[in-house]
Coordinates of C-alpha atoms in Angstrom, one line a residue:
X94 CA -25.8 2.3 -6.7
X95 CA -27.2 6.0 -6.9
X96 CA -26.0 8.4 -9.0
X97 CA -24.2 11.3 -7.7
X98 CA -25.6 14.1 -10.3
X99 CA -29.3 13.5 -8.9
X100 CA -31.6 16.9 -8.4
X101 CA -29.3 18.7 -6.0
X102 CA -26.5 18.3 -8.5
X103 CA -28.7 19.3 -11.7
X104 CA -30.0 22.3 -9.6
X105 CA -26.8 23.1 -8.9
X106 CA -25.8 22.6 -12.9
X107 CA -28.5 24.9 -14.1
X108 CA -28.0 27.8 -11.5
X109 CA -24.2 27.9 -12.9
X110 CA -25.5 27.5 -16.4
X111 CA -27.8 30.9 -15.5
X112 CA -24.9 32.5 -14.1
X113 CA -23.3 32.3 -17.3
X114 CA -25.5 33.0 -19.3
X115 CA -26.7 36.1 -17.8
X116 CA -23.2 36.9 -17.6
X117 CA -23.2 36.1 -21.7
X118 CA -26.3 38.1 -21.7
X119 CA -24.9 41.1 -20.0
X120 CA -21.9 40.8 -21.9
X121 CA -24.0 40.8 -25.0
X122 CA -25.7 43.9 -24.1
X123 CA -22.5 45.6 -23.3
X124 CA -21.6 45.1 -26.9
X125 CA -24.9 45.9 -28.4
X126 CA -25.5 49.0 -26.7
X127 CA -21.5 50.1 -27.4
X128 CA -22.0 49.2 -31.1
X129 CA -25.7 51.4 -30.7
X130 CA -23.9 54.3 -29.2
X131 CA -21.3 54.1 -31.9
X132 CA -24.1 54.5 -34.8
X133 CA -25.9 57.4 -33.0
X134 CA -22.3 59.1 -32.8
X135 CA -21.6 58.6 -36.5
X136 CA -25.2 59.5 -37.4
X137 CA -24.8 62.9 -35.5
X138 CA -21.1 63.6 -36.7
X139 CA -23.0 63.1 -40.6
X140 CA -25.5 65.2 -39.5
X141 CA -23.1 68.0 -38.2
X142 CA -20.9 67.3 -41.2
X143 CA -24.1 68.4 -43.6
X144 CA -24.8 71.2 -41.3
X145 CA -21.0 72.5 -41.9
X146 CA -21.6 72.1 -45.8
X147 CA -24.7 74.4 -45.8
X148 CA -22.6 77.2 -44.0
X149 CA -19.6 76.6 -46.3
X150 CA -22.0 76.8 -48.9
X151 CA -23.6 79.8 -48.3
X152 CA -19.8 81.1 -47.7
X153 CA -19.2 79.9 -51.2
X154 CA -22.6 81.7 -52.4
X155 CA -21.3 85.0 -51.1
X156 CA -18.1 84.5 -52.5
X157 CA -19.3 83.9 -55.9
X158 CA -22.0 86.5 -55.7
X159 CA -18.8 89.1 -55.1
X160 CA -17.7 88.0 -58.0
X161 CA -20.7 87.3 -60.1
X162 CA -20.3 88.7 -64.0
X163 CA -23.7 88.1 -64.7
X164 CA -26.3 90.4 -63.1
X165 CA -29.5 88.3 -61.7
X166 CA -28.4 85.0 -61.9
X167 CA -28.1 82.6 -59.4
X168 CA -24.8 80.7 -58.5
X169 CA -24.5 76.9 -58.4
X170 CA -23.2 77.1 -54.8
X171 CA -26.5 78.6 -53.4
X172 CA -28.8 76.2 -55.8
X173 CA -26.4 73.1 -54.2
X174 CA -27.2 74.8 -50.6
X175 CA -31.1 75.4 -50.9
X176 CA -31.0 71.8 -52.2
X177 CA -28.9 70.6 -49.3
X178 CA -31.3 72.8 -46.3
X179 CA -34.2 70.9 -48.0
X180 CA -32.7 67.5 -47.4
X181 CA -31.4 68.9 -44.0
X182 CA -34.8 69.7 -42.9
X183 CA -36.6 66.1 -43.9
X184 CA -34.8 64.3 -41.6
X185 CA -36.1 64.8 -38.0
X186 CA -33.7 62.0 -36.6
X187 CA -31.5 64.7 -34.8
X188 CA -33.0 68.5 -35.9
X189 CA -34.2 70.2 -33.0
X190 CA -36.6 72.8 -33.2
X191 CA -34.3 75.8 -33.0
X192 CA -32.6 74.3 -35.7
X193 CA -35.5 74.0 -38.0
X194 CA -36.2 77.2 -37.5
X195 CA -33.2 78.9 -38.3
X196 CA -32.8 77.0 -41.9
X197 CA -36.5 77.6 -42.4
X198 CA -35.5 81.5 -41.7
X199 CA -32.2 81.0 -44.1
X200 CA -33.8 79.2 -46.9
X201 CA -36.6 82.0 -46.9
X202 CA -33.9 84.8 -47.1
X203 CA -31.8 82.8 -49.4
X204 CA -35.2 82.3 -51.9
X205 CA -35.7 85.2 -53.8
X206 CA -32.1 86.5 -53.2
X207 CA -31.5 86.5 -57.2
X208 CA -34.1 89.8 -57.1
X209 CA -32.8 91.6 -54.5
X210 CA -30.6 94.4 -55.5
X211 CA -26.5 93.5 -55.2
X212 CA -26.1 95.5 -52.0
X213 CA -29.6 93.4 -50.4
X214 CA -27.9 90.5 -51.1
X215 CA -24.5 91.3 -49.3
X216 CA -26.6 92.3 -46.4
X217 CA -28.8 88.9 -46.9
X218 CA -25.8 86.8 -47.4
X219 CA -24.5 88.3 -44.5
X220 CA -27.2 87.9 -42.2
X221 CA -27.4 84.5 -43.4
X222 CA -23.9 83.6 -42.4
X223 CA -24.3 85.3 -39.1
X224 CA -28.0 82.9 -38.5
X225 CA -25.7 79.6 -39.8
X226 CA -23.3 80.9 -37.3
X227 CA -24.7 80.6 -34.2
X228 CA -27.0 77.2 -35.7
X229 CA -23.1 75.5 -35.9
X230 CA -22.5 76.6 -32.6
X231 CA -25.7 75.7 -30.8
X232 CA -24.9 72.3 -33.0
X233 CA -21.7 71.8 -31.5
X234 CA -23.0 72.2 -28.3
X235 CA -25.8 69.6 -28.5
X236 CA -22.9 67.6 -29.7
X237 CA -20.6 68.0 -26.3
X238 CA -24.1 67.0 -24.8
X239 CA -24.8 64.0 -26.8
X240 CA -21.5 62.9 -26.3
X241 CA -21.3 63.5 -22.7
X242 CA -24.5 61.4 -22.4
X243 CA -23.1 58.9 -24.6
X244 CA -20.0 59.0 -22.1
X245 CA -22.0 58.9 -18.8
X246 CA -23.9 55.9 -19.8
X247 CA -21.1 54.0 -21.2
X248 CA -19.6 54.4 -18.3
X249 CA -22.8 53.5 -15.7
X250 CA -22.8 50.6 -17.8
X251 CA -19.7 49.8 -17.5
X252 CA -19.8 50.2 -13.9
X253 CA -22.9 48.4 -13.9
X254 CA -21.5 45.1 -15.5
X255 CA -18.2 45.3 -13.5
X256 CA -20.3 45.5 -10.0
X257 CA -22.2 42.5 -11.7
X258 CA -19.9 40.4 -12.6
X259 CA -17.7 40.8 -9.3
X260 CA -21.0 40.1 -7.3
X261 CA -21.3 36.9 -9.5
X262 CA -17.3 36.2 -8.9
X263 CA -17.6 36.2 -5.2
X264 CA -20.9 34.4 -5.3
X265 CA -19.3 31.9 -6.8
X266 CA -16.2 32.2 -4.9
X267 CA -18.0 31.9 -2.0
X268 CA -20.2 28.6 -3.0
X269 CA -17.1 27.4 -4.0
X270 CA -14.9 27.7 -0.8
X271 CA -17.9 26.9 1.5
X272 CA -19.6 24.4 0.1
X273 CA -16.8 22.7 -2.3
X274 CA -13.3 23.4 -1.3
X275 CA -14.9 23.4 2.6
X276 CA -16.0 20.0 2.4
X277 CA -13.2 19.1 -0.1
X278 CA -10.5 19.1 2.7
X279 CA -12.9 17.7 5.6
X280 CA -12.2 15.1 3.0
X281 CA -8.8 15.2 2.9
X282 CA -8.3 15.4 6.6
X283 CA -10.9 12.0 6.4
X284 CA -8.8 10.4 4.3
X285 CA -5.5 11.3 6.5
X286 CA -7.5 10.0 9.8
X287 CA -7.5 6.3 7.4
X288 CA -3.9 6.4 7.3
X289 CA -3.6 6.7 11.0
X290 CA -6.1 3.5 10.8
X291 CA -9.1 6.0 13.1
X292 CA -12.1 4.1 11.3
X293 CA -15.1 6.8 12.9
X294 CA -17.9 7.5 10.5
X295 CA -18.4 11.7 10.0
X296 CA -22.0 13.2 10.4
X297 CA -23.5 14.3 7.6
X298 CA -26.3 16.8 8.7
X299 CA -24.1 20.3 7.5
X300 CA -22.7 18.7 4.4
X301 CA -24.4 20.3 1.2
X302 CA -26.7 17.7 -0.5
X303 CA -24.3 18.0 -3.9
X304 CA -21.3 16.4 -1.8
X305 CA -23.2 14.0 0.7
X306 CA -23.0 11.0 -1.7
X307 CA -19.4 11.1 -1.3
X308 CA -19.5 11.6 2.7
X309 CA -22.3 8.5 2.3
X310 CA -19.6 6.2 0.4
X311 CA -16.8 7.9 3.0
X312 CA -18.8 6.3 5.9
X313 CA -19.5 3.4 4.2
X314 CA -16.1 2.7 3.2
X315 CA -14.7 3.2 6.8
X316 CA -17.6 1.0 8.1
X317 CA -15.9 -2.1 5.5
X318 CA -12.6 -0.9 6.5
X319 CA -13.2 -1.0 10.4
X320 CA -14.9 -4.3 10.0
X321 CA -11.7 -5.6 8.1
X322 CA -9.4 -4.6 10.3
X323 CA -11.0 -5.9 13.0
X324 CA -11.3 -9.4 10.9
X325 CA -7.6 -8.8 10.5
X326 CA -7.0 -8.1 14.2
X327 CA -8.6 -11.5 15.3
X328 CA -7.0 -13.0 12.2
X329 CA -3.7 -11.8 13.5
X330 CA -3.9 -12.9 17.0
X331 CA -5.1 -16.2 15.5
X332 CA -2.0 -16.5 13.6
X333 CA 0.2 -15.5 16.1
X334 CA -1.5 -18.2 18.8
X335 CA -1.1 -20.7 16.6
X336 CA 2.5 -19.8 15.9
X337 CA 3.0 -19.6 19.6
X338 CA 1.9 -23.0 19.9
X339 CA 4.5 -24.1 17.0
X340 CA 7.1 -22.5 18.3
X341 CA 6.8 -24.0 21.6
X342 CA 6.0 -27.2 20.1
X343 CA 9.3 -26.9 18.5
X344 CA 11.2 -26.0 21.2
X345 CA 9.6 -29.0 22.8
X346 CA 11.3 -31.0 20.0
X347 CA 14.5 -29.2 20.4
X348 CA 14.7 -29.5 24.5
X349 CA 13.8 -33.4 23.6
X350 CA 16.5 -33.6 21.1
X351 CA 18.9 -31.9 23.0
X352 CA 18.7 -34.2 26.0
X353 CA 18.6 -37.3 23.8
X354 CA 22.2 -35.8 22.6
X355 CA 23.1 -35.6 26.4
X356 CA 21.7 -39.0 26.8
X357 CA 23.5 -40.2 23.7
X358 CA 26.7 -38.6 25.0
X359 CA 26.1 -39.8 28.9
X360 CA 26.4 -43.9 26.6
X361 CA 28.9 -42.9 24.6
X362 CA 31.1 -41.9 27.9
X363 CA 29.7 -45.2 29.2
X364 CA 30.5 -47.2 26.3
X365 CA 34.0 -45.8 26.3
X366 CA 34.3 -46.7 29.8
X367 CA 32.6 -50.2 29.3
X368 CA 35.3 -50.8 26.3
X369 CA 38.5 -49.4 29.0
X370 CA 36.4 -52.1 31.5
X371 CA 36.4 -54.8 29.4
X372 CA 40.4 -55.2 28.0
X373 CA 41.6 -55.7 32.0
X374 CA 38.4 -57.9 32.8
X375 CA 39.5 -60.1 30.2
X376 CA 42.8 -60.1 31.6
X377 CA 41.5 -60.9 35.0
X378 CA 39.4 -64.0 33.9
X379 CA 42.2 -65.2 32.0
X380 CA 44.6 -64.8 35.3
X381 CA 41.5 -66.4 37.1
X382 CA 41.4 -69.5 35.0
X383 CA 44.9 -70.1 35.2
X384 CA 44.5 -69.7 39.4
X385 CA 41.8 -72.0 39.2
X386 CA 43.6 -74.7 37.5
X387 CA 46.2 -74.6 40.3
X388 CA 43.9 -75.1 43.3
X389 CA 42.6 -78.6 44.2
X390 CA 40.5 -77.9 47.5
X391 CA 36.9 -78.9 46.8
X392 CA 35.5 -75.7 49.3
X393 CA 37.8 -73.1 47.3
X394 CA 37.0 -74.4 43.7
X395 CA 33.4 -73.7 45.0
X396 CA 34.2 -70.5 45.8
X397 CA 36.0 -69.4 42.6
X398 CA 33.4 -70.9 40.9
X399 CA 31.1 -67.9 42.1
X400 CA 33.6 -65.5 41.7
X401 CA 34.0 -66.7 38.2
X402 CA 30.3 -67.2 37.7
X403 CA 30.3 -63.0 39.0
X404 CA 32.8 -62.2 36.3
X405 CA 31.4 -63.7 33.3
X406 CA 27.6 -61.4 34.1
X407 CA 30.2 -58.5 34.5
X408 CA 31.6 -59.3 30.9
X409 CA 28.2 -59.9 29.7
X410 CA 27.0 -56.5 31.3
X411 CA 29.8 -54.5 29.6
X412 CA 29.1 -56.4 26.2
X413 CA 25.5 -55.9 26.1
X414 CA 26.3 -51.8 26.9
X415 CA 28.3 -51.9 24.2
X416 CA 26.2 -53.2 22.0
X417 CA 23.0 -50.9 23.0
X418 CA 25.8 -48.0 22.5
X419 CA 26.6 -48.7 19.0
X420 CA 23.6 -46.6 16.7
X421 CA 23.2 -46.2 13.3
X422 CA 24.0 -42.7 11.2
X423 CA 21.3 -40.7 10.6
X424 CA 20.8 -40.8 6.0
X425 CA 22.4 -37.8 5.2
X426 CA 20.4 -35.3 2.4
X427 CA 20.3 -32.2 0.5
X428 CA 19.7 -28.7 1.8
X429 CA 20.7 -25.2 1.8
X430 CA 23.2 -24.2 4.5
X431 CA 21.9 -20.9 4.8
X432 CA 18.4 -21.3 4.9
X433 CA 19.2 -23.7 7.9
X434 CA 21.1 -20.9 9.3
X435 CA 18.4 -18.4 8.8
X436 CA 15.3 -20.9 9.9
X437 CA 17.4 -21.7 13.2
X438 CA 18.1 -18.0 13.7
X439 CA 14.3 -17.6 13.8
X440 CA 13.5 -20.6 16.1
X441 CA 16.4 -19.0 18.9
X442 CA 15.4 -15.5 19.1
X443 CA 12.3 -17.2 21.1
X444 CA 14.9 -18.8 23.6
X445 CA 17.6 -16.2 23.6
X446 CA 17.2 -12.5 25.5
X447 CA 15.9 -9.7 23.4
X448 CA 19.0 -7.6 24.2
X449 CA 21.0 -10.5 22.4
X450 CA 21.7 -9.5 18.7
X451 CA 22.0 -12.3 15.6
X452 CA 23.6 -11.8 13.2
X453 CA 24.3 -14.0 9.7
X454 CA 26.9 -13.3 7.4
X455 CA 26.2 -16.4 4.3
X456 CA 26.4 -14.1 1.2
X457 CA 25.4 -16.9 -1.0
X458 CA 23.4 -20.9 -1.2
X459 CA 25.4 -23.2 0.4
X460 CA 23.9 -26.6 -0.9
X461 CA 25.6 -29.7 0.9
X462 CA 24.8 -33.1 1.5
X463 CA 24.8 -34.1 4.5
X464 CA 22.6 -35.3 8.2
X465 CA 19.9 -32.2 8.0
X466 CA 19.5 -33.0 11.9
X467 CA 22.8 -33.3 13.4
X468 CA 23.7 -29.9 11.7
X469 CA 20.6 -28.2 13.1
X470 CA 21.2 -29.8 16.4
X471 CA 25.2 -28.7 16.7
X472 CA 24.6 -25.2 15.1
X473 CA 22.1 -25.2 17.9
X474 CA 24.0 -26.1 21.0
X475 CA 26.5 -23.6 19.6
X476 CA 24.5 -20.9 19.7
X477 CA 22.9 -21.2 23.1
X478 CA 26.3 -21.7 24.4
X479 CA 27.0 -18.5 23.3
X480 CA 23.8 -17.1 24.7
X481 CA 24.5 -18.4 27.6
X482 CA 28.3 -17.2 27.7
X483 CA 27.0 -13.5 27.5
X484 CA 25.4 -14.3 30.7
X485 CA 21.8 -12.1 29.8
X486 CA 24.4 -8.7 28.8
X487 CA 23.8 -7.1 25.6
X488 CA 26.6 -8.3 22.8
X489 CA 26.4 -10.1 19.4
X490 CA 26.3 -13.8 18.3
X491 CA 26.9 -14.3 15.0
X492 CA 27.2 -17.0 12.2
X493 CA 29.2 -17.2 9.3
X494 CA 28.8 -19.9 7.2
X495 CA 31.3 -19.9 3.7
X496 CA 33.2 -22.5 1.3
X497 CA 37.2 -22.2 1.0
X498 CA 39.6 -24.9 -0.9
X499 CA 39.1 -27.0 2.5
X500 CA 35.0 -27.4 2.6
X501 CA 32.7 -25.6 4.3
X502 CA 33.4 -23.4 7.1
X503 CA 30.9 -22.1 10.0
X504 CA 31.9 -19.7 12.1
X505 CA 30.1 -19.0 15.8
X506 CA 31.2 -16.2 17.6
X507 CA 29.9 -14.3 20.3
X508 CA 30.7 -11.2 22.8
X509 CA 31.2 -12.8 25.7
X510 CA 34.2 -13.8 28.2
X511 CA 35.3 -16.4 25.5
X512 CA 37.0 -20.0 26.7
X513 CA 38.7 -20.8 29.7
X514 CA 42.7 -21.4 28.6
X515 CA 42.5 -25.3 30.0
X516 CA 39.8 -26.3 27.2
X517 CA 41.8 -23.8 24.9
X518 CA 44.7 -26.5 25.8
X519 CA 43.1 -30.0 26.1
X520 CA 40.5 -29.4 23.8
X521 CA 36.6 -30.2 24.5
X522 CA 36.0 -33.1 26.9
X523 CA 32.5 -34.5 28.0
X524 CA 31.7 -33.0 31.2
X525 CA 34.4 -30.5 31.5
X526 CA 32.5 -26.7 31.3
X527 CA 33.3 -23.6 33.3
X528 CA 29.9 -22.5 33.9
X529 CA 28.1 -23.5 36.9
X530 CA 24.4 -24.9 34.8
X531 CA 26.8 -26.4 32.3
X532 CA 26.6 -30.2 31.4
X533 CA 29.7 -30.1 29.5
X534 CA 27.9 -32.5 27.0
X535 CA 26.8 -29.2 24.5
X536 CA 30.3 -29.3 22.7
X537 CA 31.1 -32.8 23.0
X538 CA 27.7 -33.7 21.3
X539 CA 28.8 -31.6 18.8
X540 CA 32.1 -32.8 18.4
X541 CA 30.9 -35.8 18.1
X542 CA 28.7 -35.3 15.1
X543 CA 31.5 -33.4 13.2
X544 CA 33.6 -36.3 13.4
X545 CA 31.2 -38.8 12.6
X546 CA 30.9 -36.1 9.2
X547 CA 34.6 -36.7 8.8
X548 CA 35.3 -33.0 9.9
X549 CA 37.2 -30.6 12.9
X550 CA 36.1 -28.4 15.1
X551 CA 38.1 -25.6 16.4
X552 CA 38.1 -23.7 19.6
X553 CA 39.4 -20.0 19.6
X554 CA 39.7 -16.4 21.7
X555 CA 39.2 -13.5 19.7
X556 CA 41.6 -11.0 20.1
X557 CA 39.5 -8.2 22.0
X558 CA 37.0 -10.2 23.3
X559 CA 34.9 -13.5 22.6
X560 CA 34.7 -16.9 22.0
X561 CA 34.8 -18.4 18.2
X562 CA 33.9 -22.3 17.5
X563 CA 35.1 -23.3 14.3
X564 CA 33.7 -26.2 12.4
X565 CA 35.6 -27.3 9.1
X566 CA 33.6 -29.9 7.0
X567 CA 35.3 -31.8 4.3
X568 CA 34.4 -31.0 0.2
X569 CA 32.7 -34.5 0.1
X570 CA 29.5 -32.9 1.3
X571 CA 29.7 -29.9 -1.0
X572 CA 26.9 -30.0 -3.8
X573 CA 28.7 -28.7 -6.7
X574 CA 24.8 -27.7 -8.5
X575 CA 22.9 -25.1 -7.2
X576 CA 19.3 -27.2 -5.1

């Protein structure tokens, strides 16, 4: 993998790195050239200072001379003074010309003023004082012009460094927002566009060099992406072919189930009929006997012979229906009620309308032990009876499945016309429905297997509107522990 801090990046690194430093370096100067400007106004003040100490000292000379006891000596102020001019006039640092000058003129009539007469001296010291005068003053104003100097240049350079540093702020500013920040929310945008799934690579020609490895690994990133999702896509459609083909499969297995039930029911009702048969056919084979005992004609026993021959196939007929009718229970097991429920629920809403709302109301695992089969198979002739009892109008079916002191309860109720008051009265019978598809053999298949469970079923009217079935199954097939 490349790295992203390659030459762009370093290039980058090291022009940042400059701008710092020259703004360190200029910062730096700033200080340097303050602290310089500092020394040259304390040097000067020193210098002015010793300048003031000359003239006070040849006011101190003048004073002392008006005092003087001693004729022709010289005072200590003026010996300090000369001393002072001499020290005054070594250093060239800041004496100007003018100055010079004027001390040289002082010093020389300040020399031999110990010879002069008393009234010569006044007139020296004077004149002195006068010359010192106007040196202080010339001083002062070199000062004000040293200072203002000093002033004017701090300042340039202040303005100087503040122009400088706000070019290098917007510079930076500017490379910043345009080539960072700029780019930045392209990238942010880019990564918004993957959230609404829009897998299109960017170009790359106007990015700067310093961000393209991250617009690189973008495009590569949504190239992987796009090919995934379209892996996903076919995987997807894959999966939801081959759970197409279950579910039809499955409602296959439920349409064959559901007519063996009819089937079932069709030889039950035949079986009953066969068994209602039977009990007077006996009689009449009995009654035939005895009739055939009485007769002695040769041409009528022939006869009954056939007719008797004609009952006995009858009898065997009815007995061998029977027979065929009887089946054996399905082995009962154990399972959860309400994933039942729930796995059913899924399998309908493929053979139910859309508009049709399910709804399940089993707040907890109902485990029981009983035919896994016949319950699916009853739960689901009740609900496409109620499917069909909306007649394709929007309403609700729902299934409550709970445990009371009797056993377990489910309840299936929907939003639709609800039962006729003559099965209300007589109950469910085997080809008795009010619609105009109906068999009639959807209840009684399931009241069959709820009896054969040793439980009831139930038919009811809501009070606004709807049907409820009802089916009550005894404790025996509670499982006390949890599956």
């Amino acid at each position: 993998m490349k790295p992203i801090f390659y030459r762009p990046a370093q290039l980058r690194g090291l022009a940042f790195l400059g701008l710092l430093l020259s703004a360190l370096a200029i910062l730096g100067g700033m200080i340097w050239r303050n602290v310089h400007h500092f020394e040259t106004v304390f040097s000067y003040v020193n210098y002015s200072h010793r300048i003031q100490n000359v003239s006070v000292g040849l006011q101190q000379s003048l004073i002392e001379y008006l005092t003087e006891t001693v004729s022709g000596s010289r005072p200590e102020a003026l010996t300090k003074t000369l001393g002072e001019m001499d020290a005054l006039m070594m250093d060239n640092r800041y004496l100007s010309a003018a100055t010079r000058t004027s001390l040289e003129t002082v010093k020389s009539m300040l020399i031999d003023l110990p010879l002069l007469k008393k009234e010569e001296k006044y007139n020296r010291l004077l004149t002195a004082l006068k010359l010192m005068s106007e040196t202080l003053d010339n001083e002062a104003l070199q000062r004000e012009e040293l200072l203002e100097d000093i002033s004017r240049d701090t300042q340039t350079e202040l303005y100087m460094a503040l122009a400088i540093f706000t070019a290098i702020l917007v510079v930076a500013v500017l490379f910043l927002r345009l080539r960072i920040l700029h780019p930045l929310n392209d990238l942010r945008e880019l990564l918004q566009r993957l959230t609404e799934e829009n897998f299109t690579p960017i170009t790359t020609d106007h990015l700067d060099p310093l961000l393209l490895p991250v617009f690189n690994s973008y495009n590569e990133m949504v190239k992987h992406l796009a090919e995934l999702e379209d892996a996903n896509r076919l995987h997807a459609q894959s999966l939801q072919h081959e759970v197409r083909l279950a579910t039809q499969a499955l409602l296959e297995q439920q349409y064959s189930l559901a007519r063996a039930d009819r089937l079932a029911a069709i030889g039950e009702v035949a079986a009953e009929l066969a068994h209602e048969i039977r009990n007077p056919l006996a009689g009449i084979q009995m009654a035939f006997n005895n009739l055939r005992r009485e007769i002695d004609d040769i041409d009528q026993l022939e006869r009954l012979d056939l007719i008797n021959a004609e009952l006995k196939r009858m009898a065997r007929l009815l007995n061998d229906m029977l027979d065929q009718s009887r089946h054996s229970p399905e082995v009962a097991t154990a399972f959860d009620v309400r994933t039942l429920i729930r796995d059913l629920v899924a399998l309908t809403r493929y053979q139910i309308a859309e508009s049709i709302h399910l709804e399940i109301e089993a707040p907890c695992a109902l485990p029981v032990h009983l035919p896994e089969s016949g319950v699916r198979q009853a739960l689901l002739n009740l609900i496409l009876n109620a499917a069909d009892a909306l007649e394709g109008n929007p309403g609700t079916i729902r299934i409550r499945a709970r445990t009371d002191k009797q056993g377990l309860r489910i309840d299936v109720q929907d939003d639709g016309i609800g039962f006729p008051q003559d099965m209300l009265e007589h109950g469910i019978r085997p080809f008795r429905t009010s619609r105009q598809r109906g068999t009639g053999l959807g209840l009684a298949m399931v009241q069959r297997f709820v009896k054969d469970v040793g439980g009831t079923i139930s038919l009811t009217n809501q009070p606004t509107h709807g049907a409820c079935v009802s089916i009550l199954l005894p404790n025996d097939c509670i499982v006390r522990d949890k599956l």
